[in-house]
Amino acid sequence: MNSDVNAAPAAKLPVIRTIEEGLAALRPVWRRIALQLFLFLLVEIAAGTLAVVTSGNAEHFLLGRDRSESSSFTYALILIAYGLVALVIYINLSLGTTRLVLFEEPPTLAGLFRWDRRQWRLLGNLLLVGLAAAVPAVVGAFMTPSLGPLLATPMAVLAVQAIYGLCWLWAAGWLQLLPSIVASDGKGSALDLAWKVSAGNRLRLMGLAICAFAAHLLLTGTGMLASNFLAVDLLPIRITGHLLGTLAGSAIYVVFAASAAVAYRRLTSPVADQGRADVI
């Protein structure tokens, strides 16, 4: 995999075609991907069952999404343990998917629970990017009480939202962080490489993230509409919907990781699909 970002001028990234290529890269190993997602689902089921057994509250199967106000120290420990395991799985899902796209290396079930230098490096860089991206929200939260009357006008609200949008567009320069870590294999600064790779395509990279977010919103909205239409509030149905939502959300996450890796491959390729028509 060529990681020399100066090999050719940056081509304009076709957003929809990039997502299509990400899906195409996953198709030959879809059974392995499905097994990984179902394994994650089994981990969630096991954690939910343990929470119910230790607390005696069936609502706790939803792992923090329950409507019950009763909780215990043991339940809190189960939530923390599950959160850490989920973090490990999601990080390795990202790394495995990226290596599949960049190096045609099929993912493995054992790889979901691996933790070494590369995982630590990814986690540390993600925390740095997360802190940088959260600055506008934190500053806004502190300034909103004092600017209340000023923010009452529609133009002021639009201005604030525009500032937030520009800050997130700036942070989109690091959406190539994961492929940069995988491709550079520990050589140099991944943040610096991701920033250089994304030059000239940050708006289009943000488009990939927006597509993933829109798919998640569509999934969530469909579930809410179905619940309201069917007027069901039975716990077994809520649990089923929760598990299906976890499975679908994880699948969207994998597709986004694959699309980001395809984007990196396009933007660092010596030919970089020069001359192709842009597809939005």
Coordinates of C-alpha atoms in Angstrom, one line a residue:
M1 CA 0.0 0.0 0.0
N2 CA 1.5 3.3 -1.0
S3 CA 1.3 5.9 1.8
D4 CA 3.2 8.7 0.0
V5 CA 0.7 11.5 0.0
N6 CA 2.9 13.5 -2.4
A7 CA 2.8 10.9 -5.1
A8 CA 0.1 12.7 -7.1
P9 CA -2.3 15.7 -6.7
A10 CA -5.3 14.9 -4.6
A11 CA -8.2 13.7 -6.8
K12 CA -11.8 14.8 -5.9
L13 CA -13.3 11.9 -3.9
P14 CA -16.5 10.6 -5.3
V15 CA -18.6 10.0 -2.1
I16 CA -21.3 7.6 -3.4
R17 CA -18.8 5.6 -5.5
T18 CA -16.5 5.3 -2.5
I19 CA -19.3 3.8 -0.4
E20 CA -20.1 1.4 -3.2
E21 CA -16.5 0.3 -3.3
G22 CA -16.5 -0.2 0.4
L23 CA -19.5 -2.5 0.2
A24 CA -17.8 -4.3 -2.7
A25 CA -14.7 -4.9 -0.6
L26 CA -16.8 -6.4 2.1
R27 CA -18.9 -8.7 -0.1
P28 CA -16.3 -11.5 -0.6
V29 CA -15.9 -12.0 3.1
W30 CA -19.5 -11.1 4.2
R31 CA -19.8 -14.4 6.1
R32 CA -16.8 -13.5 8.3
I33 CA -18.1 -10.0 8.9
A34 CA -21.5 -11.4 9.8
L35 CA -19.9 -13.8 12.3
Q36 CA -18.0 -11.0 13.9
L37 CA -21.2 -8.9 14.3
F38 CA -23.1 -11.9 15.7
L39 CA -20.2 -12.5 18.2
F40 CA -20.5 -8.9 19.3
L41 CA -24.3 -9.5 19.7
L42 CA -23.6 -12.6 21.8
V43 CA -21.3 -10.6 24.1
E44 CA -24.1 -8.0 24.6
I45 CA -26.6 -10.8 25.3
A46 CA -24.2 -12.4 27.8
A47 CA -23.7 -9.0 29.6
G48 CA -27.4 -8.3 29.6
T49 CA -28.2 -11.8 31.0
L50 CA -25.5 -11.3 33.7
A51 CA -27.0 -7.9 34.6
V52 CA -30.5 -9.5 35.0
V53 CA -29.2 -12.4 37.1
T54 CA -27.3 -10.2 39.5
S55 CA -29.9 -7.5 39.9
G56 CA -33.2 -9.5 39.4
N57 CA -34.4 -6.7 37.2
A58 CA -35.3 -7.7 33.7
E59 CA -35.1 -4.1 32.5
H60 CA -31.3 -4.2 33.0
F61 CA -30.9 -6.5 30.0
L62 CA -31.0 -3.3 28.0
L63 CA -27.6 -2.3 29.5
G64 CA -28.1 1.3 30.5
R65 CA -31.0 1.9 28.1
D66 CA -33.6 0.6 30.5
R67 CA -36.3 2.8 32.0
S68 CA -35.8 1.5 35.5
E69 CA -34.4 3.9 38.1
S70 CA -33.1 1.2 40.4
S71 CA -29.5 0.3 40.0
S72 CA -26.6 -1.1 42.1
F73 CA -22.9 -1.0 42.3
T74 CA -22.7 -4.5 40.7
Y75 CA -24.9 -3.3 37.7
A76 CA -22.6 -0.3 37.3
L77 CA -19.5 -2.6 37.2
I78 CA -21.2 -4.7 34.5
L79 CA -22.0 -1.6 32.4
I80 CA -18.3 -0.5 32.7
A81 CA -17.0 -4.0 31.8
Y82 CA -19.3 -4.2 28.9
G83 CA -18.4 -0.7 27.7
L84 CA -14.7 -1.7 27.7
V85 CA -15.3 -4.9 25.9
A86 CA -17.4 -3.1 23.3
L87 CA -14.6 -0.5 22.9
V88 CA -12.1 -3.3 22.2
I89 CA -14.4 -4.9 19.7
Y90 CA -15.3 -1.7 17.8
I91 CA -11.6 -0.7 17.6
N92 CA -10.7 -4.1 16.2
L93 CA -13.7 -4.1 13.8
S94 CA -12.3 -0.9 12.4
L95 CA -8.7 -2.2 12.2
G96 CA -9.8 -5.5 10.6
T97 CA -12.0 -3.8 8.1
T98 CA -9.3 -1.3 7.1
R99 CA -6.7 -4.1 6.7
L100 CA -9.2 -6.0 4.5
V101 CA -9.6 -3.0 2.2
L102 CA -6.0 -1.9 2.1
F103 CA -4.2 -5.3 2.1
E104 CA -6.9 -7.8 1.3
E105 CA -6.3 -9.4 4.7
P106 CA -9.5 -11.3 5.8
P107 CA -10.7 -10.5 9.4
T108 CA -10.8 -13.1 12.0
L109 CA -12.9 -13.7 15.1
A110 CA -9.8 -13.9 17.4
G111 CA -8.8 -10.5 16.0
L112 CA -11.8 -8.9 17.7
F113 CA -10.1 -9.2 21.1
R114 CA -6.5 -8.4 20.2
W115 CA -4.9 -5.5 21.9
D116 CA -1.3 -4.4 21.2
R117 CA 0.6 -1.2 20.2
R118 CA -1.5 -0.4 17.2
Q119 CA -4.8 -0.5 19.2
W120 CA -3.2 1.8 21.9
R121 CA -2.0 4.1 19.2
L122 CA -5.5 4.3 17.6
L123 CA -7.2 4.9 21.0
G124 CA -4.8 7.6 22.0
N125 CA -5.2 9.5 18.7
L126 CA -9.0 9.1 18.8
L127 CA -9.0 10.7 22.2
L128 CA -7.0 13.6 20.9
V129 CA -9.3 14.1 17.9
G130 CA -12.3 13.7 20.2
L131 CA -11.1 16.4 22.5
A132 CA -10.4 18.8 19.6
A133 CA -13.8 18.1 18.0
A134 CA -15.6 18.6 21.4
V135 CA -14.1 22.1 22.0
P136 CA -16.8 24.0 20.1
A137 CA -19.6 22.2 22.1
V138 CA -17.8 22.8 25.4
V139 CA -17.2 26.5 24.7
G140 CA -20.8 26.9 23.5
A141 CA -22.1 25.2 26.7
F142 CA -20.2 27.7 28.8
M143 CA -21.1 30.8 26.7
T144 CA -24.8 30.0 26.1
P145 CA -26.0 31.2 29.5
S146 CA -24.3 34.6 29.1
L147 CA -25.3 35.0 25.5
G148 CA -28.9 33.9 26.0
P149 CA -30.6 37.1 24.8
L150 CA -28.2 37.4 21.8
L151 CA -28.9 33.9 20.7
A152 CA -32.7 34.5 20.6
T153 CA -32.6 35.8 17.0
P154 CA -32.7 33.4 14.1
M155 CA -29.6 34.9 12.5
A156 CA -27.6 34.4 15.6
V157 CA -28.7 30.8 15.8
L158 CA -27.7 30.3 12.2
A159 CA -24.3 31.9 12.8
V160 CA -23.6 29.7 15.8
Q161 CA -24.6 26.6 13.8
A162 CA -22.3 27.7 10.9
I163 CA -19.4 28.1 13.3
Y164 CA -20.1 24.6 14.6
G165 CA -20.2 23.3 11.1
L166 CA -16.9 24.9 10.2
C167 CA -15.3 23.3 13.3
W168 CA -16.5 19.9 12.4
L169 CA -15.4 20.4 8.8
W170 CA -11.9 21.2 10.2
A171 CA -12.0 18.0 12.3
A172 CA -12.9 16.0 9.2
G173 CA -9.3 16.3 8.2
W174 CA -8.7 13.5 10.6
L175 CA -11.3 11.1 9.3
Q176 CA -8.4 9.3 7.6
L177 CA -6.8 8.6 10.9
L178 CA -7.5 4.9 11.0
P179 CA -6.3 4.1 7.5
S180 CA -3.2 6.2 8.2
I181 CA -2.3 4.2 11.3
V182 CA -2.8 0.9 9.5
A183 CA -0.9 2.0 6.4
S184 CA 2.0 3.7 8.1
D185 CA 2.5 0.8 10.6
G186 CA 3.8 3.0 13.4
K187 CA 6.0 5.2 11.2
G188 CA 5.6 8.9 11.7
S189 CA 2.6 10.8 13.0
A190 CA -0.7 9.4 12.0
L191 CA -2.5 12.7 12.7
D192 CA -0.1 14.5 10.4
L193 CA -0.5 11.9 7.6
A194 CA -4.3 11.9 7.9
W195 CA -4.3 15.7 7.7
K196 CA -2.2 15.6 4.5
V197 CA -4.2 12.8 2.9
S198 CA -7.5 14.6 3.4
A199 CA -6.2 17.9 1.9
G200 CA -8.7 19.2 -0.7
N201 CA -11.3 16.5 0.2
R202 CA -12.4 17.3 3.8
L203 CA -15.9 18.3 2.7
R204 CA -16.2 15.1 0.8
L205 CA -14.9 13.0 3.7
M206 CA -17.4 14.7 5.9
G207 CA -20.0 13.5 3.3
L208 CA -19.0 9.9 4.1
A209 CA -19.6 10.6 7.8
I210 CA -22.9 12.3 7.1
C211 CA -24.1 9.3 5.0
A212 CA -23.2 7.0 7.9
F213 CA -25.0 9.3 10.4
A214 CA -28.0 9.6 8.1
A215 CA -28.2 5.8 7.8
H216 CA -28.1 5.5 11.6
L217 CA -30.8 8.2 12.0
L218 CA -33.0 6.4 9.4
L219 CA -32.5 3.1 11.3
T220 CA -33.4 4.7 14.7
G221 CA -36.3 6.7 13.2
T222 CA -37.8 3.6 11.6
G223 CA -37.6 1.7 14.9
M224 CA -39.4 4.5 16.7
L225 CA -42.1 4.8 14.1
A226 CA -42.6 1.0 14.2
S227 CA -42.9 1.1 18.0
N228 CA -45.4 4.0 17.9
F229 CA -47.4 2.4 15.1
L230 CA -47.6 -1.0 16.7
A231 CA -48.2 0.7 20.1
V232 CA -46.1 -2.0 21.8
D233 CA -44.2 -1.5 25.1
L234 CA -43.6 -5.1 26.0
L235 CA -40.1 -5.8 27.3
P236 CA -39.5 -8.8 25.0
I237 CA -40.3 -6.6 22.0
R238 CA -38.1 -3.8 23.3
I239 CA -35.2 -6.2 23.9
T240 CA -35.6 -7.6 20.3
G241 CA -35.6 -4.1 18.9
H242 CA -32.6 -3.2 20.9
L243 CA -30.6 -6.2 19.7
L244 CA -31.6 -5.7 16.1
G245 CA -30.6 -2.0 16.4
T246 CA -27.2 -3.0 17.8
L247 CA -26.7 -5.5 14.9
A248 CA -27.7 -2.9 12.2
G249 CA -25.7 -0.1 13.9
S250 CA -22.6 -2.3 13.9
A251 CA -23.1 -3.1 10.3
I252 CA -23.3 0.6 9.4
Y253 CA -20.1 1.2 11.4
V254 CA -18.2 -1.5 9.4
V255 CA -19.4 -0.1 6.1
F256 CA -18.2 3.4 7.1
A257 CA -14.8 2.0 8.1
A258 CA -14.5 0.2 4.8
S259 CA -15.5 3.4 2.9
A260 CA -12.9 5.4 4.8
A261 CA -10.2 2.9 3.8
V262 CA -11.3 3.0 0.2
A263 CA -11.0 6.8 0.4
Y264 CA -7.5 6.5 1.7
R265 CA -6.6 4.1 -1.1
R266 CA -8.0 6.5 -3.7
L267 CA -6.3 9.6 -2.2
T268 CA -2.9 8.0 -1.9
S269 CA -2.8 6.1 -5.2
P270 CA -0.3 7.4 -7.7
V271 CA -3.1 7.5 -10.3
A272 CA -5.9 8.4 -7.8
D273 CA -8.6 7.9 -10.4
Q274 CA -7.5 11.1 -12.1
G275 CA -9.9 12.2 -14.8
R276 CA -12.9 10.4 -13.6
A277 CA -16.2 12.3 -13.2
D278 CA -17.0 13.2 -9.7
V279 CA -20.0 11.5 -8.1
I280 CA -21.7 13.1 -5.2

